[in-house]
PDB file of C-alpha atoms and ligand atoms in Angstrom:
ATOM      1  CA  MET A   8     -42.217  58.004  43.311  1.00 97.00           C
ATOM      2  CA  GLU A   9     -43.800  61.276  42.217  1.00 98.00           C
ATOM      3  CA  THR A  10     -45.271  61.606  38.762  1.00 98.00           C
ATOM      4  CA  GLU A  11     -42.958  63.437  36.270  1.00 98.00           C
ATOM      5  CA  SER A  12     -40.071  63.559  38.742  1.00 98.00           C
ATOM      6  CA  VAL A  13     -37.148  62.223  36.633  1.00 98.00           C
ATOM      7  CA  ASP A  14     -35.657  63.290  33.305  1.00 98.00           C
ATOM      8  CA  ALA A  15     -34.684  59.847  32.012  1.00 98.00           C
ATOM      9  CA  VAL A  16     -34.586  56.145  32.754  1.00 99.00           C
ATOM     10  CA  LEU A  17     -31.373  54.278  31.973  1.00 98.00           C
ATOM     11  CA  THR A  18     -31.614  50.653  32.941  1.00 98.00           C
ATOM     12  CA  ASP A  19     -30.348  47.127  32.448  1.00 98.00           C
ATOM     13  CA  PRO A  20     -33.163  44.841  33.624  1.00 97.00           C
ATOM     14  CA  PRO A  21     -32.896  41.064  34.046  1.00 95.00           C
ATOM     15  CA  TYR A  22     -32.949  39.712  30.454  1.00 92.00           C
ATOM     16  CA  SER A  23     -34.580  36.329  31.209  1.00 86.00           C
ATOM     17  CA  THR A  24     -32.342  34.931  28.490  1.00 78.00           C
ATOM     18  CA  GLY A  25     -29.224  32.751  28.364  1.00 62.00           C
ATOM     19  CA  GLY A  26     -30.396  29.645  26.491  1.00 64.00           C
ATOM     20  CA  THR A  27     -32.309  28.455  23.466  1.00 63.00           C
ATOM     21  CA  TYR A  28     -34.785  26.367  25.432  1.00 58.00           C
ATOM     22  CA  ALA A  29     -36.893  27.129  28.530  1.00 64.00           C
ATOM     23  CA  ALA A  30     -34.941  24.732  30.772  1.00 65.00           C
ATOM     24  CA  GLN A  31     -31.643  26.459  29.930  1.00 69.00           C
ATOM     25  CA  ARG A  32     -33.105  29.904  30.610  1.00 65.00           C
ATOM     26  CA  GLN A  33     -34.429  28.843  33.986  1.00 68.00           C
ATOM     27  CA  ARG A  34     -30.944  28.179  35.384  1.00 73.00           C
ATOM     28  CA  PRO A  35     -29.803  30.758  37.973  1.00 71.00           C
ATOM     29  CA  PRO A  36     -27.905  33.776  36.590  1.00 75.00           C
ATOM     30  CA  SER A  37     -24.774  32.658  38.456  1.00 71.00           C
ATOM     31  CA  GLU A  38     -24.695  29.601  36.120  1.00 72.00           C
ATOM     32  CA  LYS A  39     -25.927  31.296  32.961  1.00 64.00           C
ATOM     33  CA  TYR A  40     -23.718  34.393  33.008  1.00 70.00           C
ATOM     34  CA  GLN A  41     -20.555  33.150  34.714  1.00 69.00           C
ATOM     35  CA  ASP A  42     -17.997  30.571  33.542  1.00 66.00           C
ATOM     36  CA  HIS A  43     -17.864  27.651  35.976  1.00 64.00           C
ATOM     37  CA  ASP A  44     -14.077  28.096  36.453  1.00 67.00           C
ATOM     38  CA  VAL A  45     -14.164  31.860  37.254  1.00 68.00           C
ATOM     39  CA  LYS A  46     -12.105  32.563  40.411  1.00 66.00           C
ATOM     40  CA  THR A  47     -14.232  35.224  42.137  1.00 70.00           C
ATOM     41  CA  LYS A  48     -17.873  34.158  42.117  1.00 72.00           C
ATOM     42  CA  ARG A  49     -20.493  36.962  42.023  1.00 76.00           C
ATOM     43  CA  SER A  50     -23.899  36.759  43.717  1.00 74.00           C
ATOM     44  CA  SER A  51     -26.851  35.517  41.720  1.00 74.00           C
ATOM     45  CA  PHE A  52     -29.990  37.670  41.367  1.00 73.00           C
ATOM     46  CA  THR A  53     -33.729  37.172  40.989  1.00 72.00           C
ATOM     47  CA  GLY A  54     -36.166  37.957  38.197  1.00 70.00           C
ATOM     48  CA  ASP A  55     -34.187  36.363  35.383  1.00 72.00           C
ATOM     49  CA  ASN A  56     -36.168  33.198  34.688  1.00 76.00           C
ATOM     50  CA  ARG A  57     -39.634  34.286  33.677  1.00 81.00           C
ATOM     51  CA  ASP A  58     -41.282  32.563  30.745  1.00 85.00           C
ATOM     52  CA  GLN A  59     -41.832  34.734  27.706  1.00 87.00           C
ATOM     53  CA  ARG A  60     -45.448  35.756  28.327  1.00 90.00           C
ATOM     54  CA  SER A  61     -44.944  36.711  31.968  1.00 91.00           C
ATOM     55  CA  PHE A  62     -41.671  38.467  31.041  1.00 92.00           C
ATOM     56  CA  ILE A  63     -43.458  40.767  28.591  1.00 95.00           C
ATOM     57  CA  THR A  64     -46.317  41.420  31.032  1.00 96.00           C
ATOM     58  CA  TRP A  65     -43.911  42.148  33.893  1.00 96.00           C
ATOM     59  CA  ALA A  66     -41.759  44.439  31.730  1.00 97.00           C
ATOM     60  CA  THR A  67     -44.874  46.318  30.593  1.00 98.00           C
ATOM     61  CA  LEU A  68     -45.858  46.920  34.233  1.00 98.00           C
ATOM     62  CA  TRP A  69     -42.564  48.498  35.271  1.00 98.00           C
ATOM     63  CA  LEU A  70     -42.096  50.356  31.989  1.00 98.00           C
ATOM     64  CA  THR A  71     -45.542  51.913  32.568  1.00 98.00           C
ATOM     65  CA  GLU A  72     -44.428  53.064  36.028  1.00 98.00           C
ATOM     66  CA  CYS A  73     -41.187  54.423  34.575  1.00 98.00           C
ATOM     67  CA  HIS A  74     -43.226  56.318  31.993  1.00 98.00           C
ATOM     68  CA  ARG A  75     -45.402  57.827  34.740  1.00 98.00           C
ATOM     69  CA  VAL A  76     -42.454  59.100  36.786  1.00 98.00           C
ATOM     70  CA  THR A  77     -40.612  60.548  33.758  1.00 98.00           C
ATOM     71  CA  LYS A  78     -41.156  64.157  32.690  1.00 98.00           C
ATOM     72  CA  GLU A  79     -42.734  64.869  29.326  1.00 98.00           C
ATOM     73  CA  GLY A  80     -39.925  65.016  26.747  1.00 98.00           C
ATOM     74  CA  GLY A  81     -37.824  62.606  28.822  1.00 98.00           C
ATOM     75  CA  SER A  82     -36.381  59.342  27.589  1.00 98.00           C
ATOM     76  CA  CYS A  83     -35.953  55.667  28.394  1.00 98.00           C
ATOM     77  CA  MET A  84     -32.820  53.682  27.502  1.00 98.00           C
ATOM     78  CA  MET A  85     -33.071  49.985  28.224  1.00 98.00           C
ATOM     79  CA  PHE A  86     -30.523  47.230  27.600  1.00 98.00           C
ATOM     80  CA  THR A  87     -31.497  43.913  26.059  1.00 97.00           C
ATOM     81  CA  ASP A  88     -29.980  41.144  23.945  1.00 96.00           C
ATOM     82  CA  TRP A  89     -30.784  39.769  20.471  1.00 95.00           C
ATOM     83  CA  ARG A  90     -33.118  37.119  21.881  1.00 93.00           C
ATOM     84  CA  GLN A  91     -35.319  39.465  23.916  1.00 94.00           C
ATOM     85  CA  LEU A  92     -35.211  42.473  21.575  1.00 97.00           C
ATOM     86  CA  PRO A  93     -38.676  41.825  20.030  1.00 96.00           C
ATOM     87  CA  ALA A  94     -40.260  41.235  23.463  1.00 96.00           C
ATOM     88  CA  MET A  95     -38.731  44.370  24.941  1.00 97.00           C
ATOM     89  CA  SER A  96     -39.644  46.628  22.020  1.00 98.00           C
ATOM     90  CA  ASP A  97     -43.252  45.444  22.468  1.00 97.00           C
ATOM     91  CA  ALA A  98     -43.130  46.071  26.234  1.00 98.00           C
ATOM     92  CA  LEU A  99     -41.569  49.530  25.769  1.00 98.00           C
ATOM     93  CA  GLN A 100     -44.431  50.612  23.545  1.00 98.00           C
ATOM     94  CA  ALA A 101     -47.087  48.887  25.647  1.00 98.00           C
ATOM     95  CA  GLY A 102     -45.685  50.873  28.589  1.00 98.00           C
ATOM     96  CA  GLY A 103     -46.557  54.113  26.787  1.00 98.00           C
ATOM     97  CA  TRP A 104     -43.166  55.061  25.337  1.00 98.00           C
ATOM     98  CA  VAL A 105     -42.682  56.229  21.770  1.00 98.00           C
ATOM     99  CA  TRP A 106     -40.042  53.866  20.358  1.00 98.00           C
ATOM    100  CA  ARG A 107     -37.354  55.919  18.595  1.00 98.00           C
ATOM    101  CA  ASN A 108     -34.312  53.724  18.041  1.00 98.00           C
ATOM    102  CA  ILE A 109     -32.208  50.654  18.747  1.00 98.00           C
ATOM    103  CA  VAL A 110     -28.712  51.719  19.737  1.00 98.00           C
ATOM    104  CA  VAL A 111     -26.106  49.002  19.203  1.00 98.00           C
ATOM    105  CA  TRP A 112     -23.443  48.091  21.748  1.00 98.00           C
ATOM    106  CA  HIS A 113     -20.729  46.321  19.779  1.00 98.00           C
ATOM    107  CA  LYS A 114     -18.506  44.125  21.969  1.00 97.00           C
ATOM    108  CA  PRO A 115     -15.265  43.556  20.068  1.00 95.00           C
ATOM    109  CA  SER A 116     -14.093  40.693  22.285  1.00 88.00           C
ATOM    110  CA  ALA A 117     -17.211  38.495  21.939  1.00 89.00           C
ATOM    111  CA  ARG A 118     -16.532  34.756  21.778  1.00 88.00           C
ATOM    112  CA  PRO A 119     -16.572  33.541  18.126  1.00 90.00           C
ATOM    113  CA  ILE A 120     -19.060  30.774  17.278  1.00 91.00           C
ATOM    114  CA  CYS A 121     -17.736  28.137  14.888  1.00 93.00           C
ATOM    115  CA  GLY A 122     -19.753  27.963  11.634  1.00 96.00           C
ATOM    116  CA  GLU A 123     -22.209  30.629  12.851  1.00 94.00           C
ATOM    117  CA  PHE A 124     -22.512  34.389  13.240  1.00 95.00           C
ATOM    118  CA  THR A 125     -20.848  35.719  16.387  1.00 95.00           C
ATOM    119  CA  ARG A 126     -23.284  37.202  18.907  1.00 94.00           C
ATOM    120  CA  GLN A 127     -21.279  40.362  19.150  1.00 96.00           C
ATOM    121  CA  CYS A 128     -23.852  42.983  20.103  1.00 97.00           C
ATOM    122  CA  GLU A 129     -26.279  43.931  22.807  1.00 97.00           C
ATOM    123  CA  PHE A 130     -28.889  46.593  22.238  1.00 98.00           C
ATOM    124  CA  VAL A 131     -30.272  49.681  23.941  1.00 98.00           C
ATOM    125  CA  LEU A 132     -33.885  50.388  23.127  1.00 98.00           C
ATOM    126  CA  PHE A 133     -34.519  54.117  23.080  1.00 98.00           C
ATOM    127  CA  GLY A 134     -37.989  55.492  23.769  1.00 98.00           C
ATOM    128  CA  VAL A 135     -39.314  58.953  24.563  1.00 98.00           C
ATOM    129  CA  LYS A 136     -42.276  60.338  26.453  1.00 98.00           C
ATOM    130  CA  ASP A 137     -44.093  62.179  23.654  1.00 97.00           C
ATOM    131  CA  ARG A 138     -41.352  64.186  21.850  1.00 97.00           C
ATOM    132  CA  LEU A 139     -37.738  64.305  23.011  1.00 97.00           C
ATOM    133  CA  ALA A 140     -36.864  67.584  24.745  1.00 97.00           C
ATOM    134  CA  ARG A 141     -33.461  68.037  23.061  1.00 96.00           C
ATOM    135  CA  SER A 142     -30.803  69.692  25.196  1.00 93.00           C
ATOM    136  CA  HIS A 143     -28.107  70.164  22.501  1.00 95.00           C
ATOM    137  CA  ARG A 144     -27.575  69.890  18.737  1.00 96.00           C
ATOM    138  CA  ARG A 145     -24.744  67.329  18.693  1.00 97.00           C
ATOM    139  CA  CYS A 146     -25.346  64.188  16.609  1.00 98.00           C
ATOM    140  CA  LEU A 147     -24.771  61.068  18.716  1.00 98.00           C
ATOM    141  CA  PRO A 148     -23.674  57.721  17.225  1.00 98.00           C
ATOM    142  CA  GLY A 149     -26.046  54.778  16.787  1.00 98.00           C
ATOM    143  CA  VAL A 150     -23.315  52.199  17.352  1.00 98.00           C
ATOM    144  CA  TYR A 151     -20.902  52.156  20.301  1.00 98.00           C
ATOM    145  CA  THR A 152     -17.885  49.864  20.443  1.00 98.00           C
ATOM    146  CA  GLN A 153     -16.908  49.123  24.027  1.00 98.00           C
ATOM    147  CA  SER A 154     -15.221  46.120  25.620  1.00 96.00           C
ATOM    148  CA  ILE A 155     -17.058  44.225  28.338  1.00 94.00           C
ATOM    149  CA  VAL A 156     -15.828  44.595  31.940  1.00 94.00           C
ATOM    150  CA  ALA A 157     -13.178  41.898  32.592  1.00 91.00           C
ATOM    151  CA  HIS A 158     -14.600  39.092  34.749  1.00 87.00           C
ATOM    152  CA  GLN A 159     -11.980  39.526  37.481  1.00 88.00           C
ATOM    153  CA  ARG A 160     -12.851  43.257  37.840  1.00 90.00           C
ATOM    154  CA  ARG A 161     -16.641  42.835  37.891  1.00 92.00           C
ATOM    155  CA  MET A 162     -18.774  43.871  40.858  1.00 93.00           C
ATOM    156  CA  HIS A 163     -21.897  42.388  39.225  1.00 91.00           C
ATOM    157  CA  LEU A 164     -22.454  39.236  37.160  1.00 89.00           C
ATOM    158  CA  THR A 165     -23.788  41.249  34.230  1.00 92.00           C
ATOM    159  CA  GLU A 166     -22.027  44.556  34.827  1.00 96.00           C
ATOM    160  CA  LYS A 167     -22.131  47.137  32.043  1.00 97.00           C
ATOM    161  CA  PRO A 168     -19.090  49.308  31.199  1.00 98.00           C
ATOM    162  CA  ILE A 169     -19.123  52.809  32.732  1.00 98.00           C
ATOM    163  CA  PRO A 170     -17.804  54.571  29.555  1.00 98.00           C
ATOM    164  CA  LEU A 171     -20.738  53.162  27.562  1.00 98.00           C
ATOM    165  CA  LEU A 172     -23.256  54.468  30.112  1.00 98.00           C
ATOM    166  CA  GLU A 173     -21.504  57.849  30.230  1.00 98.00           C
ATOM    167  CA  ALA A 174     -21.831  58.058  26.434  1.00 98.00           C
ATOM    168  CA  LEU A 175     -25.542  57.139  26.529  1.00 98.00           C
ATOM    169  CA  LEU A 176     -26.223  59.834  29.126  1.00 98.00           C
ATOM    170  CA  GLU A 177     -25.230  62.443  26.530  1.00 98.00           C
ATOM    171  CA  VAL A 178     -28.806  62.365  25.246  1.00 98.00           C
ATOM    172  CA  THR A 179     -29.988  63.728  28.630  1.00 98.00           C
ATOM    173  CA  PRO A 180     -29.580  67.335  29.817  1.00 97.00           C
ATOM    174  CA  PRO A 181     -26.624  68.199  32.086  1.00 95.00           C
ATOM    175  CA  GLY A 182     -27.769  67.978  35.712  1.00 97.00           C
ATOM    176  CA  ALA A 183     -30.643  65.629  34.761  1.00 98.00           C
ATOM    177  CA  THR A 184     -32.161  63.212  37.271  1.00 98.00           C
ATOM    178  CA  ILE A 185     -31.724  59.630  36.069  1.00 98.00           C
ATOM    179  CA  LEU A 186     -33.627  56.597  37.365  1.00 98.00           C
ATOM    180  CA  ASP A 187     -32.298  53.029  37.202  1.00 98.00           C
ATOM    181  CA  PRO A 188     -34.911  50.643  38.664  1.00 98.00           C
ATOM    182  CA  PHE A 189     -32.508  47.654  38.309  1.00 98.00           C
ATOM    183  CA  MET A 190     -29.279  49.251  39.434  1.00 98.00           C
ATOM    184  CA  GLY A 191     -27.238  46.131  40.310  1.00 97.00           C
ATOM    185  CA  SER A 192     -23.809  47.407  41.352  1.00 97.00           C
ATOM    186  CA  ALA A 193     -24.824  50.998  40.383  1.00 98.00           C
ATOM    187  CA  THR A 194     -22.864  51.333  37.161  1.00 98.00           C
ATOM    188  CA  THR A 195     -25.495  53.822  35.985  1.00 98.00           C
ATOM    189  CA  GLY A 196     -25.031  55.714  39.266  1.00 98.00           C
ATOM    190  CA  ALA A 197     -21.266  55.847  38.762  1.00 97.00           C
ATOM    191  CA  ALA A 198     -21.752  57.172  35.214  1.00 98.00           C
ATOM    192  CA  CYS A 199     -24.164  59.812  36.583  1.00 98.00           C
ATOM    193  CA  GLN A 200     -21.634  60.886  39.211  1.00 97.00           C
ATOM    194  CA  ASN A 201     -18.936  61.155  36.536  1.00 97.00           C
ATOM    195  CA  THR A 202     -21.094  63.260  34.223  1.00 98.00           C
ATOM    196  CA  GLY A 203     -22.813  65.556  36.731  1.00 97.00           C
ATOM    197  CA  ARG A 204     -26.235  63.869  36.702  1.00 98.00           C
ATOM    198  CA  LYS A 205     -28.377  63.082  39.747  1.00 98.00           C
ATOM    199  CA  PHE A 206     -29.174  59.424  40.330  1.00 98.00           C
ATOM    200  CA  ILE A 207     -32.008  57.359  41.801  1.00 98.00           C
ATOM    201  CA  GLY A 208     -31.320  53.626  41.958  1.00 98.00           C
ATOM    202  CA  ILE A 209     -33.512  50.686  43.011  1.00 98.00           C
ATOM    203  CA  GLU A 210     -32.185  47.189  43.678  1.00 97.00           C
ATOM    204  CA  LEU A 211     -33.875  44.079  45.081  1.00 96.00           C
ATOM    205  CA  SER A 212     -30.810  42.047  46.048  1.00 95.00           C
ATOM    206  CA  PRO A 213     -29.402  43.119  49.449  1.00 96.00           C
ATOM    207  CA  ASP A 214     -25.902  41.996  48.354  1.00 95.00           C
ATOM    208  CA  TYR A 215     -25.898  44.203  45.284  1.00 95.00           C
ATOM    209  CA  PHE A 216     -27.562  47.086  47.109  1.00 97.00           C
ATOM    210  CA  LYS A 217     -24.649  47.071  49.574  1.00 97.00           C
ATOM    211  CA  ILE A 218     -22.104  46.951  46.739  1.00 96.00           C
ATOM    212  CA  ALA A 219     -23.917  49.838  45.020  1.00 97.00           C
ATOM    213  CA  LYS A 220     -23.884  52.008  48.142  1.00 96.00           C
ATOM    214  CA  THR A 221     -20.161  51.431  48.654  1.00 96.00           C
ATOM    215  CA  ARG A 222     -19.431  52.113  45.002  1.00 95.00           C
ATOM    216  CA  LEU A 223     -21.321  55.397  44.958  1.00 96.00           C
ATOM    217  CA  LYS A 224     -19.486  56.655  48.023  1.00 85.00           C
ATOM    218  CA  ALA A 225     -16.130  55.957  46.393  1.00 74.00           C
ATOM    219  CA  PRO A 226     -14.590  57.834  43.429  1.00 65.00           C
ATOM    220  CA  THR A 227     -15.813  56.046  40.314  1.00 59.00           C
ATOM    221  CA  ASN A 228     -12.904  55.837  37.835  1.00 53.00           C
TER     222      ASN A 228
HETATM  223  C1  SAM B 317     -28.888  42.955  34.770  1.00 68.62           C
HETATM  224  S1  SAM B 317     -28.694  43.363  36.443  1.00 68.62           S
HETATM  225  C2  SAM B 317     -28.113  45.048  36.452  1.00 68.62           C
HETATM  226  C3  SAM B 317     -26.610  45.177  36.453  1.00 68.62           C
HETATM  227  C4  SAM B 317     -26.123  46.592  36.445  1.00 68.62           C
HETATM  228  N1  SAM B 317     -26.360  47.218  35.146  1.00 68.62           N
HETATM  229  C5  SAM B 317     -24.647  46.693  36.780  1.00 68.62           C
HETATM  230  O1  SAM B 317     -23.853  47.126  35.910  1.00 68.62           O
HETATM  231  O2  SAM B 317     -24.274  46.341  37.886  1.00 68.62           O
HETATM  232  C6  SAM B 317     -30.338  43.492  36.997  1.00 68.62           C
HETATM  233  C7  SAM B 317     -30.506  43.734  38.477  1.00 68.62           C
HETATM  234  O3  SAM B 317     -31.898  43.894  38.769  1.00 68.62           O
HETATM  235  C8  SAM B 317     -32.150  43.371  40.067  1.00 68.62           C
HETATM  236  N2  SAM B 317     -33.596  43.085  40.158  1.00 68.62           N
HETATM  237  C9  SAM B 317     -34.278  42.010  39.692  1.00 68.62           C
HETATM  238  N3  SAM B 317     -35.603  42.154  39.920  1.00 68.62           N
HETATM  239  C10 SAM B 317     -35.762  43.355  40.538  1.00 68.62           C
HETATM  240  C11 SAM B 317     -36.900  44.081  40.991  1.00 68.62           C
HETATM  241  N4  SAM B 317     -38.130  43.594  40.869  1.00 68.62           N
HETATM  242  N5  SAM B 317     -36.688  45.296  41.565  1.00 68.62           N
HETATM  243  C12 SAM B 317     -35.440  45.820  41.693  1.00 68.62           C
HETATM  244  N6  SAM B 317     -34.308  45.169  41.281  1.00 68.62           N
HETATM  245  C13 SAM B 317     -34.476  43.956  40.699  1.00 68.62           C
HETATM  246  C14 SAM B 317     -31.269  42.145  40.156  1.00 68.62           C
HETATM  247  O4  SAM B 317     -30.996  41.813  41.512  1.00 68.62           O
HETATM  248  C15 SAM B 317     -30.019  42.588  39.369  1.00 68.62           C
HETATM  249  O5  SAM B 317     -29.000  43.062  40.229  1.00 68.62           O
END
């Protein structure tokens, strides 16, 4: 891709998470992120079982590329969970981004954990290339409450909700070009279509690439 050719990166990379110990994390995503009794099984995907050191190195490599292809003043929004938050904030900065915030996605329907704190949030790390080129003067929230996509309606194992992505895109200018290098079922693409942004998506899995293409041809609500 050309240098300085997109306005923002909005992405949900493989988390390489899903267990306290290495052996649990190395299970395929179809086991880690899907209940065994779910009726419609979704395809697995690759890149989700790196050990911690190679995960940070790998993330730094692609975040550096994302930084190169983003215009000065552009931004990067990247999903992660509580376990990988420290690794990803390191990789974001090692990739050249100026770390500006952690936006919280509060999931009201998270499964309670007996005798412990419920893991009720995922996070969106927000970084900018130099200084954010602001396109409006509205004040955006730092916490978004949004239910997860019901398992029976999911196109991807780890699908993110479209309304959440639409809300995040408010930090980008209308008509902006948005890159998602891990597009999965193209939820970011659908949010871009709904909000008048242009979209570039990259996906390694042929199954999900096909789903993404079909989804982006269809109306997205
Ligand atoms: C967490 S999922 C994204 C899900 C997406 N947000 C959605 O709502 O459908 C990450 C995706 O990245 C893809 N992926 C993994 N490694 C990749 C790579 N090196 N290049 C491009 N895509 C990759 C996986 O196949 C997977 O679909």
